[in-house]
């Protein structure tokens, strides 16, 4: 999308143009969410600092990145004697120790808190079964290339985190089904759909050469290293840039998503053809099994 030349943009017409608009709108929505979380995270930092120190000097800065574009914001408080340390980035997978880092998501307002995944992870091959009201969707998970992501899903599944949650976003020209917001209503009216998460975040993984083609399972995010619990299933060609952790491939049940797409979506205000699916998709249970 961002790499197209002006000549390429000029010749985009018809359905290709619709796909382009859908991609751009999707990433604008992610950016809006990033800005919302950035503001909340900034306010949380300033509020915490004010509560524990006498404010006499200092500057607090909060930065959120989206995709490949930088969106920096600096909040200046009254001079403070103590500067609040920057929120730590989660640590990537350490192959020597077999561990991943997970940190609190300070800006997450819509949280279903079931705890934090263990640092110790497994890179054994794994299979995820998503039981929905419409049938099972089965995916092969890439534990070797996305160990932190798979470990998080394993943890959340063990806590019944995804049980009775609704997939809140779908596109037709932009062929993705987005799920994993534990508080989403998926009715086309709830303004906080797409903002829910587990209250922690972790690193992006497996981005080198990433492509989001039919069957790919990938993480939704609001910038680098802001992964939580939201993910999307690709059922066509999205043309997304490699900014979203691909962590698996659907091996069974993709026709379920196709059938849901044919029913259409509750159009969003953006008018790009994305919105809550008219045919509700409810995740009843998620299980992950591994081969030893």
mmCIF file of C-alpha atoms in Angstrom:
data_model
loop_
_atom_site.group_PDB
_atom_site.id
_atom_site.type_symbol
_atom_site.label_atom_id
_atom_site.label_comp_id
_atom_site.label_asym_id
_atom_site.label_seq_id
_atom_site.Cartn_x
_atom_site.Cartn_y
_atom_site.Cartn_z
ATOM 1 C CA UNK A 1 0.000 0.000 0.000
ATOM 2 C CA UNK A 2 2.586 2.566 1.137
ATOM 3 C CA UNK A 3 5.078 1.320 -1.462
ATOM 4 C CA UNK A 4 2.926 2.054 -4.523
ATOM 5 C CA UNK A 5 4.214 4.634 -6.952
ATOM 6 C CA UNK A 6 2.012 7.496 -8.090
ATOM 7 C CA UNK A 7 1.609 5.776 -11.465
ATOM 8 C CA UNK A 8 0.394 2.587 -9.788
ATOM 9 C CA UNK A 9 -2.083 4.550 -7.707
ATOM 10 C CA UNK A 10 -3.439 6.279 -10.795
ATOM 11 C CA UNK A 11 -4.359 3.034 -12.535
ATOM 12 C CA UNK A 12 -6.166 1.483 -9.565
ATOM 13 C CA UNK A 13 -9.834 1.219 -10.477
ATOM 14 C CA UNK A 14 -12.967 -0.762 -9.733
ATOM 15 C CA UNK A 15 -12.547 -3.659 -7.335
ATOM 16 C CA UNK A 16 -8.827 -2.966 -6.907
ATOM 17 C CA UNK A 17 -9.700 0.533 -5.771
ATOM 18 C CA UNK A 18 -12.208 -0.875 -3.276
ATOM 19 C CA UNK A 19 -9.543 -3.189 -1.897
ATOM 20 C CA UNK A 20 -7.125 -0.293 -1.602
ATOM 21 C CA UNK A 21 -9.690 1.829 0.243
ATOM 22 C CA UNK A 22 -10.496 -1.051 2.561
ATOM 23 C CA UNK A 23 -6.822 -1.605 3.389
ATOM 24 C CA UNK A 24 -6.280 2.087 4.017
ATOM 25 C CA UNK A 25 -9.376 2.353 6.187
ATOM 26 C CA UNK A 26 -8.349 -0.687 8.211
ATOM 27 C CA UNK A 27 -4.946 0.776 8.926
ATOM 28 C CA UNK A 28 -6.501 4.193 9.727
ATOM 29 C CA UNK A 29 -8.711 2.478 12.298
ATOM 30 C CA UNK A 30 -5.675 0.780 13.807
ATOM 31 C CA UNK A 31 -3.975 4.183 13.940
ATOM 32 C CA UNK A 32 -6.996 5.718 15.682
ATOM 33 C CA UNK A 33 -6.886 2.922 18.207
ATOM 34 C CA UNK A 34 -3.173 3.488 18.677
ATOM 35 C CA UNK A 35 -3.768 7.180 19.340
ATOM 36 C CA UNK A 36 -6.517 6.354 21.848
ATOM 37 C CA UNK A 37 -4.252 3.918 23.684
ATOM 38 C CA UNK A 38 -1.367 6.386 23.497
ATOM 39 C CA UNK A 39 -3.461 9.055 25.225
ATOM 40 C CA UNK A 40 -4.638 6.637 27.891
ATOM 41 C CA UNK A 41 -1.091 5.376 28.485
ATOM 42 C CA UNK A 42 0.219 8.940 28.711
ATOM 43 C CA UNK A 43 -2.463 9.970 31.192
ATOM 44 C CA UNK A 44 -1.815 6.849 33.270
ATOM 45 C CA UNK A 45 1.904 7.668 33.449
ATOM 46 C CA UNK A 46 1.313 11.297 34.416
ATOM 47 C CA UNK A 47 -1.364 10.355 36.957
ATOM 48 C CA UNK A 48 0.838 7.740 38.609
ATOM 49 C CA UNK A 49 3.788 10.099 38.783
ATOM 50 C CA UNK A 50 1.720 12.859 40.365
ATOM 51 C CA UNK A 51 0.383 10.464 42.981
ATOM 52 C CA UNK A 52 3.773 9.364 44.290
ATOM 53 C CA UNK A 53 6.051 12.412 43.993
ATOM 54 C CA UNK A 54 5.894 16.118 44.565
ATOM 55 C CA UNK A 55 5.760 17.556 41.055
ATOM 56 C CA UNK A 56 8.641 19.993 40.747
ATOM 57 C CA UNK A 57 10.416 19.092 37.528
ATOM 58 C CA UNK A 58 10.574 16.777 34.530
ATOM 59 C CA UNK A 59 8.963 15.760 31.267
ATOM 60 C CA UNK A 60 6.957 12.638 30.509
ATOM 61 C CA UNK A 61 6.822 11.326 26.948
ATOM 62 C CA UNK A 62 4.613 8.635 25.450
ATOM 63 C CA UNK A 63 5.097 7.350 21.933
ATOM 64 C CA UNK A 64 3.010 4.995 19.892
ATOM 65 C CA UNK A 65 4.044 3.678 16.505
ATOM 66 C CA UNK A 66 1.708 2.309 13.891
ATOM 67 C CA UNK A 67 2.928 0.166 11.046
ATOM 68 C CA UNK A 68 5.861 1.910 9.420
ATOM 69 C CA UNK A 69 4.763 5.442 10.247
ATOM 70 C CA UNK A 70 5.807 7.241 13.408
ATOM 71 C CA UNK A 71 3.229 9.029 15.511
ATOM 72 C CA UNK A 72 5.157 10.703 18.353
ATOM 73 C CA UNK A 73 3.489 12.617 21.136
ATOM 74 C CA UNK A 74 5.201 14.302 24.081
ATOM 75 C CA UNK A 75 3.269 15.273 27.179
ATOM 76 C CA UNK A 76 4.857 17.971 29.330
ATOM 77 C CA UNK A 77 3.849 18.056 32.981
ATOM 78 C CA UNK A 78 4.907 20.507 35.664
ATOM 79 C CA UNK A 79 8.624 20.220 36.546
ATOM 80 C CA UNK A 80 9.176 17.019 38.506
ATOM 81 C CA UNK A 81 11.892 15.771 40.810
ATOM 82 C CA UNK A 82 11.450 12.240 39.559
ATOM 83 C CA UNK A 83 11.045 11.261 35.931
ATOM 84 C CA UNK A 84 8.831 8.228 35.409
ATOM 85 C CA UNK A 85 10.840 5.565 33.555
ATOM 86 C CA UNK A 86 9.650 4.763 30.055
ATOM 87 C CA UNK A 87 7.293 1.800 29.825
ATOM 88 C CA UNK A 88 9.494 -1.218 29.185
ATOM 89 C CA UNK A 89 9.286 -2.997 25.852
ATOM 90 C CA UNK A 90 8.480 -6.699 25.999
ATOM 91 C CA UNK A 91 11.477 -8.968 25.478
ATOM 92 C CA UNK A 92 11.638 -11.134 22.341
ATOM 93 C CA UNK A 93 12.150 -14.865 22.419
ATOM 94 C CA UNK A 94 15.488 -15.852 23.944
ATOM 95 C CA UNK A 95 16.478 -19.180 22.347
ATOM 96 C CA UNK A 96 19.217 -19.774 24.933
ATOM 97 C CA UNK A 97 16.758 -19.577 27.823
ATOM 98 C CA UNK A 98 13.597 -20.564 25.949
ATOM 99 C CA UNK A 99 11.744 -17.549 27.310
ATOM 100 C CA UNK A 100 9.561 -14.644 26.141
ATOM 101 C CA UNK A 101 8.700 -11.378 27.871
ATOM 102 C CA UNK A 102 5.216 -10.011 28.480
ATOM 103 C CA UNK A 103 4.607 -6.547 29.934
ATOM 104 C CA UNK A 104 1.560 -4.685 31.195
ATOM 105 C CA UNK A 105 -0.331 -2.731 28.548
ATOM 106 C CA UNK A 106 -0.670 0.580 30.360
ATOM 107 C CA UNK A 107 -2.988 2.073 27.749
ATOM 108 C CA UNK A 108 -5.440 -0.802 27.511
ATOM 109 C CA UNK A 109 -8.862 0.336 28.697
ATOM 110 C CA UNK A 110 -11.034 -2.650 27.727
ATOM 111 C CA UNK A 111 -9.458 -5.541 29.599
ATOM 112 C CA UNK A 112 -10.365 -9.112 30.434
ATOM 113 C CA UNK A 113 -7.603 -9.883 32.897
ATOM 114 C CA UNK A 114 -6.751 -13.572 33.309
ATOM 115 C CA UNK A 115 -3.123 -13.023 34.270
ATOM 116 C CA UNK A 116 0.128 -13.095 32.281
ATOM 117 C CA UNK A 117 1.607 -15.998 30.313
ATOM 118 C CA UNK A 118 4.585 -17.867 31.755
ATOM 119 C CA UNK A 119 7.944 -16.742 30.381
ATOM 120 C CA UNK A 120 9.023 -20.289 29.556
ATOM 121 C CA UNK A 121 7.714 -21.286 26.127
ATOM 122 C CA UNK A 122 7.573 -24.366 23.926
ATOM 123 C CA UNK A 123 8.524 -24.375 20.258
ATOM 124 C CA UNK A 124 6.943 -27.778 19.611
ATOM 125 C CA UNK A 125 4.522 -27.945 16.660
ATOM 126 C CA UNK A 126 1.003 -27.032 17.750
ATOM 127 C CA UNK A 127 -2.541 -27.179 16.436
ATOM 128 C CA UNK A 128 -5.285 -24.760 17.420
ATOM 129 C CA UNK A 129 -8.974 -25.617 17.153
ATOM 130 C CA UNK A 130 -11.397 -22.708 17.276
ATOM 131 C CA UNK A 131 -14.871 -24.050 17.998
ATOM 132 C CA UNK A 132 -17.486 -21.611 16.719
ATOM 133 C CA UNK A 133 -21.252 -21.568 16.497
ATOM 134 C CA UNK A 134 -20.808 -22.403 12.805
ATOM 135 C CA UNK A 135 -18.271 -25.223 13.103
ATOM 136 C CA UNK A 136 -14.609 -25.799 13.820
ATOM 137 C CA UNK A 137 -11.735 -23.800 12.355
ATOM 138 C CA UNK A 138 -8.415 -25.612 12.707
ATOM 139 C CA UNK A 139 -5.002 -23.994 12.280
ATOM 140 C CA UNK A 140 -1.412 -25.181 12.300
ATOM 141 C CA UNK A 141 0.574 -22.848 14.568
ATOM 142 C CA UNK A 142 4.172 -21.861 13.836
ATOM 143 C CA UNK A 143 5.697 -22.176 17.300
ATOM 144 C CA UNK A 144 9.256 -21.948 16.007
ATOM 145 C CA UNK A 145 8.863 -18.629 14.184
ATOM 146 C CA UNK A 146 6.299 -17.062 16.544
ATOM 147 C CA UNK A 147 6.948 -18.691 19.946
ATOM 148 C CA UNK A 148 5.820 -15.730 22.061
ATOM 149 C CA UNK A 149 2.562 -15.443 20.135
ATOM 150 C CA UNK A 150 1.740 -19.153 20.311
ATOM 151 C CA UNK A 151 2.643 -19.232 24.007
ATOM 152 C CA UNK A 152 0.237 -16.348 24.651
ATOM 153 C CA UNK A 153 -2.572 -18.105 22.797
ATOM 154 C CA UNK A 154 -1.875 -21.324 24.676
ATOM 155 C CA UNK A 155 -2.123 -19.448 27.967
ATOM 156 C CA UNK A 156 -5.303 -17.557 27.062
ATOM 157 C CA UNK A 157 -6.958 -20.716 25.763
ATOM 158 C CA UNK A 158 -6.158 -22.501 29.036
ATOM 159 C CA UNK A 159 -7.945 -19.701 30.897
ATOM 160 C CA UNK A 160 -11.085 -19.920 28.673
ATOM 161 C CA UNK A 161 -10.363 -16.342 27.627
ATOM 162 C CA UNK A 162 -11.899 -16.690 24.173
ATOM 163 C CA UNK A 163 -14.995 -18.591 25.255
ATOM 164 C CA UNK A 164 -18.262 -16.979 24.081
ATOM 165 C CA UNK A 165 -16.526 -14.058 22.375
ATOM 166 C CA UNK A 166 -17.657 -12.590 19.064
ATOM 167 C CA UNK A 167 -15.661 -11.863 15.936
ATOM 168 C CA UNK A 168 -16.301 -8.147 15.525
ATOM 169 C CA UNK A 169 -14.859 -7.172 12.147
ATOM 170 C CA UNK A 170 -15.002 -8.487 8.610
ATOM 171 C CA UNK A 171 -14.267 -7.181 5.166
ATOM 172 C CA UNK A 172 -15.408 -8.412 1.787
ATOM 173 C CA UNK A 173 -13.213 -6.399 -0.578
ATOM 174 C CA UNK A 174 -10.699 -6.467 2.280
ATOM 175 C CA UNK A 175 -10.922 -10.189 3.117
ATOM 176 C CA UNK A 176 -10.241 -10.592 6.823
ATOM 177 C CA UNK A 177 -12.255 -11.813 9.795
ATOM 178 C CA UNK A 178 -11.026 -10.206 13.012
ATOM 179 C CA UNK A 179 -11.644 -11.797 16.401
ATOM 180 C CA UNK A 180 -10.154 -11.901 19.897
ATOM 181 C CA UNK A 181 -11.681 -8.811 21.506
ATOM 182 C CA UNK A 182 -13.195 -10.435 24.626
ATOM 183 C CA UNK A 183 -15.651 -7.572 25.187
ATOM 184 C CA UNK A 184 -16.808 -6.921 21.621
ATOM 185 C CA UNK A 185 -20.537 -6.897 20.925
ATOM 186 C CA UNK A 186 -20.148 -7.186 17.140
ATOM 187 C CA UNK A 187 -23.429 -5.386 16.532
ATOM 188 C CA UNK A 188 -22.076 -2.567 14.403
ATOM 189 C CA UNK A 189 -22.944 -0.052 17.113
ATOM 190 C CA UNK A 190 -20.527 -0.568 19.992
ATOM 191 C CA UNK A 191 -17.800 2.131 19.757
ATOM 192 C CA UNK A 192 -15.298 0.122 21.828
ATOM 193 C CA UNK A 193 -15.292 -2.957 19.600
ATOM 194 C CA UNK A 194 -11.698 -3.609 18.629
ATOM 195 C CA UNK A 195 -10.236 -2.053 21.795
ATOM 196 C CA UNK A 196 -10.358 -5.101 24.064
ATOM 197 C CA UNK A 197 -7.388 -7.138 25.198
ATOM 198 C CA UNK A 198 -5.778 -9.159 28.003
ATOM 199 C CA UNK A 199 -4.005 -6.246 29.683
ATOM 200 C CA UNK A 200 -0.541 -7.284 28.547
ATOM 201 C CA UNK A 201 1.409 -7.015 25.305
ATOM 202 C CA UNK A 202 4.287 -8.748 23.566
ATOM 203 C CA UNK A 203 6.675 -8.454 20.633
ATOM 204 C CA UNK A 204 6.045 -8.691 16.915
ATOM 205 C CA UNK A 205 7.465 -11.862 15.392
ATOM 206 C CA UNK A 206 8.029 -13.546 12.029
ATOM 207 C CA UNK A 207 7.719 -10.352 9.959
ATOM 208 C CA UNK A 208 10.539 -10.969 7.473
ATOM 209 C CA UNK A 209 8.873 -11.573 4.124
ATOM 210 C CA UNK A 210 5.439 -11.868 5.729
ATOM 211 C CA UNK A 211 2.522 -12.121 3.316
ATOM 212 C CA UNK A 212 -1.130 -12.135 4.242
ATOM 213 C CA UNK A 213 -2.689 -14.515 1.751
ATOM 214 C CA UNK A 214 -5.658 -16.847 2.035
ATOM 215 C CA UNK A 215 -5.508 -19.026 5.134
ATOM 216 C CA UNK A 216 -2.969 -16.969 7.073
ATOM 217 C CA UNK A 217 -3.605 -16.380 10.764
ATOM 218 C CA UNK A 218 -2.056 -13.131 12.051
ATOM 219 C CA UNK A 219 -2.114 -10.731 14.988
ATOM 220 C CA UNK A 220 -3.909 -7.386 14.925
ATOM 221 C CA UNK A 221 -2.004 -4.604 16.672
ATOM 222 C CA UNK A 222 -1.819 -0.858 17.255
ATOM 223 C CA UNK A 223 1.877 -0.552 16.470
ATOM 224 C CA UNK A 224 5.102 -2.480 17.007
ATOM 225 C CA UNK A 225 5.112 -4.805 20.020
ATOM 226 C CA UNK A 226 1.510 -4.073 21.029
ATOM 227 C CA UNK A 227 0.108 -7.551 20.417
ATOM 228 C CA UNK A 228 -2.590 -8.680 22.818
ATOM 229 C CA UNK A 229 -5.353 -11.142 21.957
ATOM 230 C CA UNK A 230 -6.899 -9.837 18.742
ATOM 231 C CA UNK A 231 -6.134 -11.769 15.589
ATOM 232 C CA UNK A 232 -7.441 -12.071 12.062
ATOM 233 C CA UNK A 233 -8.044 -14.840 9.557
ATOM 234 C CA UNK A 234 -7.281 -14.011 5.944
ATOM 235 C CA UNK A 235 -9.605 -15.492 3.307
ATOM 236 C CA UNK A 236 -8.324 -13.635 0.237
ATOM 237 C CA UNK A 237 -5.488 -11.334 -0.826
ATOM 238 C CA UNK A 238 -5.124 -8.353 1.519
ATOM 239 C CA UNK A 239 -1.952 -6.662 0.271
ATOM 240 C CA UNK A 240 -1.090 -5.624 3.848
ATOM 241 C CA UNK A 241 2.429 -4.511 4.664
ATOM 242 C CA UNK A 242 4.508 -6.895 6.863
ATOM 243 C CA UNK A 243 3.618 -5.330 10.209
ATOM 244 C CA UNK A 244 1.377 -8.022 11.699
ATOM 245 C CA UNK A 245 2.731 -11.230 13.213
ATOM 246 C CA UNK A 246 1.732 -14.253 11.117
ATOM 247 C CA UNK A 247 1.603 -17.211 13.492
ATOM 248 C CA UNK A 248 -0.334 -19.940 11.766
ATOM 249 C CA UNK A 249 -2.224 -21.282 8.775
ATOM 250 C CA UNK A 250 -5.827 -22.472 8.651
ATOM 251 C CA UNK A 251 -5.960 -26.119 7.574
ATOM 252 C CA UNK A 252 -9.680 -26.765 8.044
ATOM 253 C CA UNK A 253 -12.832 -24.674 8.219
ATOM 254 C CA UNK A 254 -11.917 -21.755 5.987
ATOM 255 C CA UNK A 255 -15.132 -22.376 4.058
ATOM 256 C CA UNK A 256 -16.965 -21.267 7.201
ATOM 257 C CA UNK A 257 -15.396 -17.830 6.861
ATOM 258 C CA UNK A 258 -16.248 -17.777 3.145
ATOM 259 C CA UNK A 259 -19.919 -18.454 3.917
ATOM 260 C CA UNK A 260 -19.992 -15.722 6.553
ATOM 261 C CA UNK A 261 -18.460 -13.265 4.070
ATOM 262 C CA UNK A 262 -21.192 -14.036 1.550
ATOM 263 C CA UNK A 263 -23.808 -12.927 4.068
ATOM 264 C CA UNK A 264 -22.200 -9.472 4.104
ATOM 265 C CA UNK A 265 -21.323 -7.020 6.845
ATOM 266 C CA UNK A 266 -22.991 -4.297 8.857
ATOM 267 C CA UNK A 267 -21.351 -1.396 7.060
ATOM 268 C CA UNK A 268 -19.183 0.882 9.169
ATOM 269 C CA UNK A 269 -19.206 4.663 8.991
ATOM 270 C CA UNK A 270 -16.071 4.558 6.855
ATOM 271 C CA UNK A 271 -18.036 3.149 3.946
ATOM 272 C CA UNK A 272 -15.200 0.820 2.913
ATOM 273 C CA UNK A 273 -17.188 -2.409 3.058
ATOM 274 C CA UNK A 274 -15.904 -3.528 6.466
ATOM 275 C CA UNK A 275 -17.901 -3.944 9.656
ATOM 276 C CA UNK A 276 -19.392 -6.525 11.962
ATOM 277 C CA UNK A 277 -20.425 -9.666 10.068
ATOM 278 C CA UNK A 278 -24.167 -9.962 9.514
ATOM 279 C CA UNK A 279 -23.854 -13.665 10.278
ATOM 280 C CA UNK A 280 -22.602 -13.695 13.878
ATOM 281 C CA UNK A 281 -19.440 -15.681 14.514
ATOM 282 C CA UNK A 282 -19.185 -16.722 18.155
ATOM 283 C CA UNK A 283 -16.106 -18.490 19.471
ATOM 284 C CA UNK A 284 -17.309 -21.130 21.910
ATOM 285 C CA UNK A 285 -13.926 -22.568 22.842
ATOM 286 C CA UNK A 286 -10.256 -22.578 21.818
ATOM 287 C CA UNK A 287 -7.966 -25.525 22.393
ATOM 288 C CA UNK A 288 -4.280 -25.941 21.537
ATOM 289 C CA UNK A 289 -2.530 -29.278 21.360
ATOM 290 C CA UNK A 290 1.147 -29.969 20.759
ATOM 291 C CA UNK A 291 3.209 -32.879 19.539
ATOM 292 C CA UNK A 292 6.054 -33.779 21.839
#
